[in-house]
PDB file of C-alpha atoms in Angstrom:
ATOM      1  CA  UNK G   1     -50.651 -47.544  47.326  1.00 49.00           C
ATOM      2  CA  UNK G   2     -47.706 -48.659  49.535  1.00 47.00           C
ATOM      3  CA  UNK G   3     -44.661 -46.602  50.815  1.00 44.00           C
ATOM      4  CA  UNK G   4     -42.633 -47.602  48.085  1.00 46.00           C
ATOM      5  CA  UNK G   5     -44.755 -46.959  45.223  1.00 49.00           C
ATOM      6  CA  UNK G   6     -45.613 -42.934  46.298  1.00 45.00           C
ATOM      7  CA  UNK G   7     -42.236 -42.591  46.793  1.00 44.00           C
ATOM      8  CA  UNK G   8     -41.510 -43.665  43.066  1.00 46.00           C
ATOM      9  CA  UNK G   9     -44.456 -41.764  41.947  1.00 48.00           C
ATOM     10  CA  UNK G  10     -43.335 -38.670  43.360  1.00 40.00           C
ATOM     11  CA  UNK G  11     -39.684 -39.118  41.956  1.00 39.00           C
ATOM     12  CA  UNK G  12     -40.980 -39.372  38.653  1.00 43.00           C
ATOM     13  CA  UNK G  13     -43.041 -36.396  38.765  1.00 45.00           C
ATOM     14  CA  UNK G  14     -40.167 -34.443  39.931  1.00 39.00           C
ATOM     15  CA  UNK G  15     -37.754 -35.299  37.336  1.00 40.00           C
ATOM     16  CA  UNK G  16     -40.278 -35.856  34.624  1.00 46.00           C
ATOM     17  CA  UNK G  17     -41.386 -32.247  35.161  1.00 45.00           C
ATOM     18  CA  UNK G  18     -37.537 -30.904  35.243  1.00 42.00           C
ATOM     19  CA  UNK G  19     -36.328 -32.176  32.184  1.00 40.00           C
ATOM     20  CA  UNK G  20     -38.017 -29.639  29.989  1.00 41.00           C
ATOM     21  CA  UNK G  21     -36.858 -26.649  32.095  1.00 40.00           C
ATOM     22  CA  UNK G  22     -33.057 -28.238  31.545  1.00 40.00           C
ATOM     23  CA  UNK G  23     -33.774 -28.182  27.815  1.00 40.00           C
ATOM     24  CA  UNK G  24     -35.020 -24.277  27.140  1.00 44.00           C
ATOM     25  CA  UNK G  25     -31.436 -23.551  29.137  1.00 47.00           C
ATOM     26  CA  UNK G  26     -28.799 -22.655  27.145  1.00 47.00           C
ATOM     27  CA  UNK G  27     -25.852 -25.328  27.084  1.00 46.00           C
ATOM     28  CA  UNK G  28     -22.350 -23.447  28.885  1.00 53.00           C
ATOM     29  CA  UNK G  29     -19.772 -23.601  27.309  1.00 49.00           C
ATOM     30  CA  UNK G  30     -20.830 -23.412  23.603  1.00 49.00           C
ATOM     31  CA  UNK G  31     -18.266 -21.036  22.065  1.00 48.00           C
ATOM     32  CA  UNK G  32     -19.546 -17.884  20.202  1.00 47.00           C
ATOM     33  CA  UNK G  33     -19.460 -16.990  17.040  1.00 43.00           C
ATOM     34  CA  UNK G  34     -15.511 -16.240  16.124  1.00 46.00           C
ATOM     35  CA  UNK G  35     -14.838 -11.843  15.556  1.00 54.00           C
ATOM     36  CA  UNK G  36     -12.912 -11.938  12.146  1.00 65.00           C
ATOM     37  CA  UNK G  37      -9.321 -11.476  12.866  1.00 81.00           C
ATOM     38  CA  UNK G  38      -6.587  -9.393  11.417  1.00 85.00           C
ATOM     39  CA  UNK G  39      -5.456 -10.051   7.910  1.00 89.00           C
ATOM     40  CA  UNK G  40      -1.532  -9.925   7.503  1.00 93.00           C
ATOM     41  CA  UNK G  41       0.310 -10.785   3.978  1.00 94.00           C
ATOM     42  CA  UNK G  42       2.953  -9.008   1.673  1.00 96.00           C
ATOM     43  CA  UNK G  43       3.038  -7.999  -1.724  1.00 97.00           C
ATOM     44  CA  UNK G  44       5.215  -6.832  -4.571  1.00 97.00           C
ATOM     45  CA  UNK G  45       4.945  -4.463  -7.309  1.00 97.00           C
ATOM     46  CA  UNK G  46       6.409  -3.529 -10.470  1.00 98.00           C
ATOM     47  CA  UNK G  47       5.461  -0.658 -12.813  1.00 98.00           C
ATOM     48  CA  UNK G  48       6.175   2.405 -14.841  1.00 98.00           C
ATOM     49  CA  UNK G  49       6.236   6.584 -12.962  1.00 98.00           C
ATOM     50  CA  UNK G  50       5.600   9.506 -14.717  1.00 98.00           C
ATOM     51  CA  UNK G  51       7.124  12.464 -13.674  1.00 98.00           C
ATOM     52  CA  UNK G  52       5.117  15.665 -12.674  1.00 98.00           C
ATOM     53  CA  UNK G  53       8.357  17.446 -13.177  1.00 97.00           C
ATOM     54  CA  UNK G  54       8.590  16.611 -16.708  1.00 97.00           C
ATOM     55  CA  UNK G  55      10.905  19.369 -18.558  1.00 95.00           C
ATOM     56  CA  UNK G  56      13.478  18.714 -15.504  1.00 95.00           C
ATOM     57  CA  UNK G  57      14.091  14.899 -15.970  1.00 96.00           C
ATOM     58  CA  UNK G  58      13.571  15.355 -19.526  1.00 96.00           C
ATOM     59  CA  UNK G  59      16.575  17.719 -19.079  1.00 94.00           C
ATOM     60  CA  UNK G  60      18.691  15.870 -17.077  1.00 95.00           C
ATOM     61  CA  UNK G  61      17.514  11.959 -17.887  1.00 96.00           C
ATOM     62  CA  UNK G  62      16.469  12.368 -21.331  1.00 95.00           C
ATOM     63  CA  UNK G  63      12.785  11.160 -20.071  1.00 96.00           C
ATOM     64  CA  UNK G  64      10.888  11.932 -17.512  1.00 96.00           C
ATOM     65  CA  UNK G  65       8.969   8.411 -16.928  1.00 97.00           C
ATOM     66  CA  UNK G  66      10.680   4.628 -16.081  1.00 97.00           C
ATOM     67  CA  UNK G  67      10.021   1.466 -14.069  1.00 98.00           C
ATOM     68  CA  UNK G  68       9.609   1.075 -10.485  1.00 98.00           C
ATOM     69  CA  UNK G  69      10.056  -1.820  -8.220  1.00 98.00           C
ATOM     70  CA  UNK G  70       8.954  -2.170  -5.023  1.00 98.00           C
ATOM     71  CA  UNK G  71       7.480  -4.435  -2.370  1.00 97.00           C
ATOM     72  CA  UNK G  72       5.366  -4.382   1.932  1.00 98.00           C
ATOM     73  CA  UNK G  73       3.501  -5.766   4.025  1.00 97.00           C
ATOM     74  CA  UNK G  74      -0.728  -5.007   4.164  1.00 96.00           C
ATOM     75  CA  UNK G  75      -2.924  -5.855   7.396  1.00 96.00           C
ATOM     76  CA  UNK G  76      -6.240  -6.405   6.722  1.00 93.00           C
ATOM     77  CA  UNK G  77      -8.114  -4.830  10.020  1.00 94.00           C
ATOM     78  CA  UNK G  78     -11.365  -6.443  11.563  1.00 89.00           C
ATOM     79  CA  UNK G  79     -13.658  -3.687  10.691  1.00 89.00           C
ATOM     80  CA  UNK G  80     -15.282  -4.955   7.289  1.00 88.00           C
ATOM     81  CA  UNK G  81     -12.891  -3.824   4.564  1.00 93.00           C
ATOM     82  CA  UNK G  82     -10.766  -1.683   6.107  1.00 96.00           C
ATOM     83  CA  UNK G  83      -7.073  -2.014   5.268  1.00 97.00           C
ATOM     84  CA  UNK G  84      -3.207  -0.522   6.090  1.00 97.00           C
ATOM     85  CA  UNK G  85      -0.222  -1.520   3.928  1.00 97.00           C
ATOM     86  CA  UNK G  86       3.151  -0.136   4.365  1.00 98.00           C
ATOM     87  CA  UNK G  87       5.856  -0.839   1.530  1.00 98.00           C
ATOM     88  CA  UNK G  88       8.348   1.085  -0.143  1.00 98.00           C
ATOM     89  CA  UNK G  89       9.801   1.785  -4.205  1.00 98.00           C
ATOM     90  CA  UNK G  90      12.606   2.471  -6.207  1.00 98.00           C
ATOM     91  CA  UNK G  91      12.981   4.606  -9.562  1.00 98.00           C
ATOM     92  CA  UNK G  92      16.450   5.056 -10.925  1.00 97.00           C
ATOM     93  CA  UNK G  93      17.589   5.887 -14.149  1.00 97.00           C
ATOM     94  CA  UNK G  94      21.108   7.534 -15.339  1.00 96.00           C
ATOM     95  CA  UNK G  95      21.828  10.871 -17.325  1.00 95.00           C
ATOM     96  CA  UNK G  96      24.189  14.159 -17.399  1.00 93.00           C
ATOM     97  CA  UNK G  97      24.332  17.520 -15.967  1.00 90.00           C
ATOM     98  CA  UNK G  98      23.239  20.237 -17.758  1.00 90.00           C
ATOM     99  CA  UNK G  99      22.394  24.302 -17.711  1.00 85.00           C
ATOM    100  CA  UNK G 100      19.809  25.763 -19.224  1.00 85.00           C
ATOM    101  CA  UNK G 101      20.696  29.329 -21.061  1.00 83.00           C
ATOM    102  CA  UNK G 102      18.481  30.947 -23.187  1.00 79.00           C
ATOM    103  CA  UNK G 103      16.004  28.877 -23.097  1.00 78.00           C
ATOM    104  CA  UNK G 104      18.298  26.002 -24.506  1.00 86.00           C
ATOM    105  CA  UNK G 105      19.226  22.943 -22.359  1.00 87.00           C
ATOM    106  CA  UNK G 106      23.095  22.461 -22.552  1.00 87.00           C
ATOM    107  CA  UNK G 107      24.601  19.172 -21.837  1.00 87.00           C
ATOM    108  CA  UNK G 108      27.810  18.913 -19.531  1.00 87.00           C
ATOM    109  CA  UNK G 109      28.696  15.679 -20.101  1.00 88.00           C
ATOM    110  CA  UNK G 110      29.138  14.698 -16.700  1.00 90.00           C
ATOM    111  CA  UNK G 111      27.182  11.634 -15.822  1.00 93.00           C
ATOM    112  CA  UNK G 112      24.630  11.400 -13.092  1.00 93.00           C
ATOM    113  CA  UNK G 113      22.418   8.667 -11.344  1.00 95.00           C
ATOM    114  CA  UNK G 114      19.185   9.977 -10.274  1.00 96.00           C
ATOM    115  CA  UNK G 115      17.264   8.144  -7.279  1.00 97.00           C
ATOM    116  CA  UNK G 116      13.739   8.023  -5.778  1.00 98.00           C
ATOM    117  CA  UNK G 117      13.321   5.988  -2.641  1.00 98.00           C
ATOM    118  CA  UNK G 118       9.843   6.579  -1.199  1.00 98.00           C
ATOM    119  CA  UNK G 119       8.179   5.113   1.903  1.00 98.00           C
ATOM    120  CA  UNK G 120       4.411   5.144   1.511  1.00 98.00           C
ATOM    121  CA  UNK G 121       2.175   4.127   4.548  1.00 98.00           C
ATOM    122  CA  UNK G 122      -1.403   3.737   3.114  1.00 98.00           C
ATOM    123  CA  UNK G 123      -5.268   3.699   4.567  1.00 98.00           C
ATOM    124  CA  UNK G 124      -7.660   1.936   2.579  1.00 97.00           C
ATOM    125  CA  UNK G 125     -11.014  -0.078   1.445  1.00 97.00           C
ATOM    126  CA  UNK G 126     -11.757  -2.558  -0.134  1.00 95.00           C
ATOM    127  CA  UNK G 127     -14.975  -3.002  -1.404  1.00 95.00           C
ATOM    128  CA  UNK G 128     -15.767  -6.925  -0.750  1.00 85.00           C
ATOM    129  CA  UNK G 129     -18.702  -8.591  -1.709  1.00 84.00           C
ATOM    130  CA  UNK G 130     -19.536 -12.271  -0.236  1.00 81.00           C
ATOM    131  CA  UNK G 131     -18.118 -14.825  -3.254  1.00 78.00           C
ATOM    132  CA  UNK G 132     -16.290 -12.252  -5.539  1.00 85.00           C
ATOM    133  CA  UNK G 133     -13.261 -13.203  -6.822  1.00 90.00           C
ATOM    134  CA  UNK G 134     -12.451  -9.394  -7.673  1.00 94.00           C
ATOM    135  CA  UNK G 135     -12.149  -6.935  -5.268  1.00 94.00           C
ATOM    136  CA  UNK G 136     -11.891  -3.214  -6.010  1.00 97.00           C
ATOM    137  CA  UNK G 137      -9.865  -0.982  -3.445  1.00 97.00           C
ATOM    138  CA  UNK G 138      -9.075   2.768  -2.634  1.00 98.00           C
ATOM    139  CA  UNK G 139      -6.848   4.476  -0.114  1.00 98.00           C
ATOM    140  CA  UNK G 140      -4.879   7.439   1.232  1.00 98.00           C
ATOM    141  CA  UNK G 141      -1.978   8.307   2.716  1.00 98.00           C
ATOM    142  CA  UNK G 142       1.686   9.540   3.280  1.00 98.00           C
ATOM    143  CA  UNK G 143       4.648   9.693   1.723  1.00 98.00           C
ATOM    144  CA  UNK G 144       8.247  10.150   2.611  1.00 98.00           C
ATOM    145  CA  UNK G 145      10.766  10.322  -0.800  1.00 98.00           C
ATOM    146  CA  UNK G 146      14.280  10.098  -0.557  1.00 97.00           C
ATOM    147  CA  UNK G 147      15.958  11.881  -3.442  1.00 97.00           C
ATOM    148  CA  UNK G 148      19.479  11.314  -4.407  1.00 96.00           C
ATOM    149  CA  UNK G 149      21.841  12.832  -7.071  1.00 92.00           C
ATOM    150  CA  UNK G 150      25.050  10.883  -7.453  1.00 92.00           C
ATOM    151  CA  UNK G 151      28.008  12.429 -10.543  1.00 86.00           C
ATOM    152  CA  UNK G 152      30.891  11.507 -11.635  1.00 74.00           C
ATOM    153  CA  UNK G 153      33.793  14.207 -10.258  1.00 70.00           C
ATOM    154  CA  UNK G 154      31.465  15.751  -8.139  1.00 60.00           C
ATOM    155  CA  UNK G 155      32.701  18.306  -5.363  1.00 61.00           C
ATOM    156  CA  UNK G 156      31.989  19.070  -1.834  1.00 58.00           C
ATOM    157  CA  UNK G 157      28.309  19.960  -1.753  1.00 65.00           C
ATOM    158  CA  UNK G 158      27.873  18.830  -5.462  1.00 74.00           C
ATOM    159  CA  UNK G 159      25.563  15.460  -5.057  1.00 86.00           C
ATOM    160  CA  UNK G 160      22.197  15.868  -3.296  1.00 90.00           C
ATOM    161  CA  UNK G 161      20.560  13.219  -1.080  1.00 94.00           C
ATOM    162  CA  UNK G 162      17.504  14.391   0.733  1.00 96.00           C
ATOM    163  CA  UNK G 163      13.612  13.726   2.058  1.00 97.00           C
ATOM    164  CA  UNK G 164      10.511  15.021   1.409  1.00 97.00           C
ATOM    165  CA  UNK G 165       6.927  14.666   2.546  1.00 98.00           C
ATOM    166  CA  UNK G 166       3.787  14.413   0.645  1.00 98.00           C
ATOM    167  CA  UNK G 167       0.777  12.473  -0.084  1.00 98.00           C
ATOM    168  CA  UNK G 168      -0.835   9.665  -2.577  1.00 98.00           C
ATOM    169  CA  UNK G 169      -4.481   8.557  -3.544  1.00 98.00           C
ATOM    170  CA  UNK G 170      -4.406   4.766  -4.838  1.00 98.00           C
ATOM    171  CA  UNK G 171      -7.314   2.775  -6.547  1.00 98.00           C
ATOM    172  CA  UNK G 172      -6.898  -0.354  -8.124  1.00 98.00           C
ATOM    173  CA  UNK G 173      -8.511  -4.081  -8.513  1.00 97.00           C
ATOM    174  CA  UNK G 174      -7.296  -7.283  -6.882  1.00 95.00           C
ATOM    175  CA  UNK G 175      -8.239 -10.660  -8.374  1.00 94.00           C
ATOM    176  CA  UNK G 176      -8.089 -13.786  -5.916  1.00 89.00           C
ATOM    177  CA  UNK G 177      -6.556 -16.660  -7.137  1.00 90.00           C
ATOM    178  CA  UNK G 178      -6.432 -18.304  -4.071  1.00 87.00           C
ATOM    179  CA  UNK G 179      -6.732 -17.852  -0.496  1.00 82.00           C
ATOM    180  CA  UNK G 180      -3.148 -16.799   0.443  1.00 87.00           C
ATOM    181  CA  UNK G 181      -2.627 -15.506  -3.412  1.00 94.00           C
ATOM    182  CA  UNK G 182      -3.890 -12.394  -5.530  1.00 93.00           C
ATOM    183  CA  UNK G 183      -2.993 -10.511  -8.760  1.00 95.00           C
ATOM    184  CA  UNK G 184      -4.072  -6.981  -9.498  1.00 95.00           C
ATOM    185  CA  UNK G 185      -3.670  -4.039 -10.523  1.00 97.00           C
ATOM    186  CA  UNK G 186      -3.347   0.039  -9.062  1.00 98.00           C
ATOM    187  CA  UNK G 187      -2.733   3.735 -10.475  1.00 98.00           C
ATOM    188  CA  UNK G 188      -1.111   5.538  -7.599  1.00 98.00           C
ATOM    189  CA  UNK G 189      -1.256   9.776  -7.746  1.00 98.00           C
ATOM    190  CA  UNK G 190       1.733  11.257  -5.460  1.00 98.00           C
ATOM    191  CA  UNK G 191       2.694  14.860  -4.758  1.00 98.00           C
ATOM    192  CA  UNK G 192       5.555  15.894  -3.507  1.00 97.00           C
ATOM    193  CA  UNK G 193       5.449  19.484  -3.419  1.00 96.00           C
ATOM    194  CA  UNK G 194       8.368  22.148  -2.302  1.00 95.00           C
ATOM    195  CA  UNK G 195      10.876  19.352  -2.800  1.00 95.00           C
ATOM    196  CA  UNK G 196      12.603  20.944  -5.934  1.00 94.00           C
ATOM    197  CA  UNK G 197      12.719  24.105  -7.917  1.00 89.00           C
ATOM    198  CA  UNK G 198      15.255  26.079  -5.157  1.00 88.00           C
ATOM    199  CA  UNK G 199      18.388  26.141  -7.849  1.00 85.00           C
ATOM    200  CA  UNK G 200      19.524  24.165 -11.341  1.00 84.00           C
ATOM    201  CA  UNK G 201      17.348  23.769 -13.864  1.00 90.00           C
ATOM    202  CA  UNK G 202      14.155  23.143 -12.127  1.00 92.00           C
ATOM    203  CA  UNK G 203      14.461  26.579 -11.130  1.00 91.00           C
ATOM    204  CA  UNK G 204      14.527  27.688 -14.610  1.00 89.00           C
ATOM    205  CA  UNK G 205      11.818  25.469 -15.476  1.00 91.00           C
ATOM    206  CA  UNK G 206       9.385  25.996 -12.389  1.00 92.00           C
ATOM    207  CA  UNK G 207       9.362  22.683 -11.503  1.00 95.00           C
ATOM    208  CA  UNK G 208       8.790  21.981  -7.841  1.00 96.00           C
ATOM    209  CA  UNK G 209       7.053  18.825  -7.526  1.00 97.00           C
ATOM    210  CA  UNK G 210       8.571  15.635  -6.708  1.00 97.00           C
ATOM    211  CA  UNK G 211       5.716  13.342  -7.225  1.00 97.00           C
ATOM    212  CA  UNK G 212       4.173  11.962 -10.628  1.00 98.00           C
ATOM    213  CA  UNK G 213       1.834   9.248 -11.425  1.00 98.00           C
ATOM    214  CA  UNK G 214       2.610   5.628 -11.487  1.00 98.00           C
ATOM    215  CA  UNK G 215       0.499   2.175 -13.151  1.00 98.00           C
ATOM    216  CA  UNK G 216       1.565  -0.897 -11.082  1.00 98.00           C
ATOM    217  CA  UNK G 217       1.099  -4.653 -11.074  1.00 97.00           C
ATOM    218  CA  UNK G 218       0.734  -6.346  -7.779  1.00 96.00           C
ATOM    219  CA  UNK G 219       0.942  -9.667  -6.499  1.00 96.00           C
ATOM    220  CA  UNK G 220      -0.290 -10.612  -2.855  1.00 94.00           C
ATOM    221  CA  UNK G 221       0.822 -13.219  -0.669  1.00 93.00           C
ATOM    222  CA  UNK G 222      -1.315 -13.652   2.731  1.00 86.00           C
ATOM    223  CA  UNK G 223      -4.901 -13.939   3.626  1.00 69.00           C
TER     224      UNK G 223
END
């Protein structure tokens, strides 16, 4: 064999032997598997409260239920179906003062607005299954109500426009429509305890609970 030849020979060997090494490596630069990212996307409600405090607004409102309307934002965390939504609600509805005597209600004839503005920030699940269109979720969380009473010729001190703190429990259904779009629906449960029952005729009636129960439609925008 010449010079040449066991020069090739050896070459070949080399190389021939190092390609299969090179192929059990693993290739750099390959990118990994992507985490799931954060979910963000807003949504609107409308719906109907009912009153906890039900012989007070009956009292004063002539009903102690009416629609709400209300809207936030929801961030869907990386940590399978966890969940935090933010958003806020209104309830208003008009009626008269009154004094209770006797056990009879008494109507002033002075006209009042009534107003619920609560801030709820919400913890949740939802309970996702690989293909489902529907998606069933639960949550927890805080709420801070700002109550207003507005009348006609009312004096210094008259009106009342305060906040309160309490709690809610949420459940509800969402149905995907598309990516980016949902419809559902949600029965919310808030108290607000302490909030009334200090004077008027919540006093008379025992009534010291601010929250009530609410049914509410909800349509979601976002991934």
């Amino acid at each position: 064999m010449t010079r040449h030849s066991a020069t090739a020979a050896v070459l070949i060997a080399l190389f021939g032997g190092m390609s299969p090494v090179a192929a059990q490596q693993p290739a750099r630069g390959r990118p990994q598997a992507a985490a799931r990212a954060f979910e963000i996307g807003g949504y609107g409600t409308v719906g109907r409260l009912n009153l906890t405090a039900a012989d007070t607004f009956e009292a004063v409102l002539g009903k102690h239920a009416g629609p709400i309307l209300g809207g936030g934002i929801t961030i869907g965390l990386p940590l399978g179906g966890l969940y935090v939504e933010a958003g806020a609600w209104r309830f208003k509805e008009d009626g008269q003062r009154v004094f209770l005597a006797g056990g009879q209600v008494f109507e002033l004839g002075v006209p009042l607005t009534v107003t619920l503005t609560p801030i709820e920030v919400t913890a949740g699940w939802r309970f996702r299954q690989r293909g489902a269109r529907i998606v069933p979720y639960a949550g927890a969380g805080i709420t801070s109500t700002r109550y207003r009473e507005a009348a006609g010729f009312a004096g210094a001190g008259d009106d009342v426009d305060e906040r309160f703190s309490g709690y809610h429990f949420i459940g509800g259904v969402q149905l995907k429509i598309r990516r980016w779009l949902g419809f559902g629906g949600e029965v919310v449960w808030t108290t607000t305890p302490d909030a009334l029952g200090t004077g008027g005729v919540s006093r008379a009636f025992g009534d010291d609970d601010l929250g009530g129960t609410s049914v509410r439609g909800k349509i979601t925008i976002g991934r």
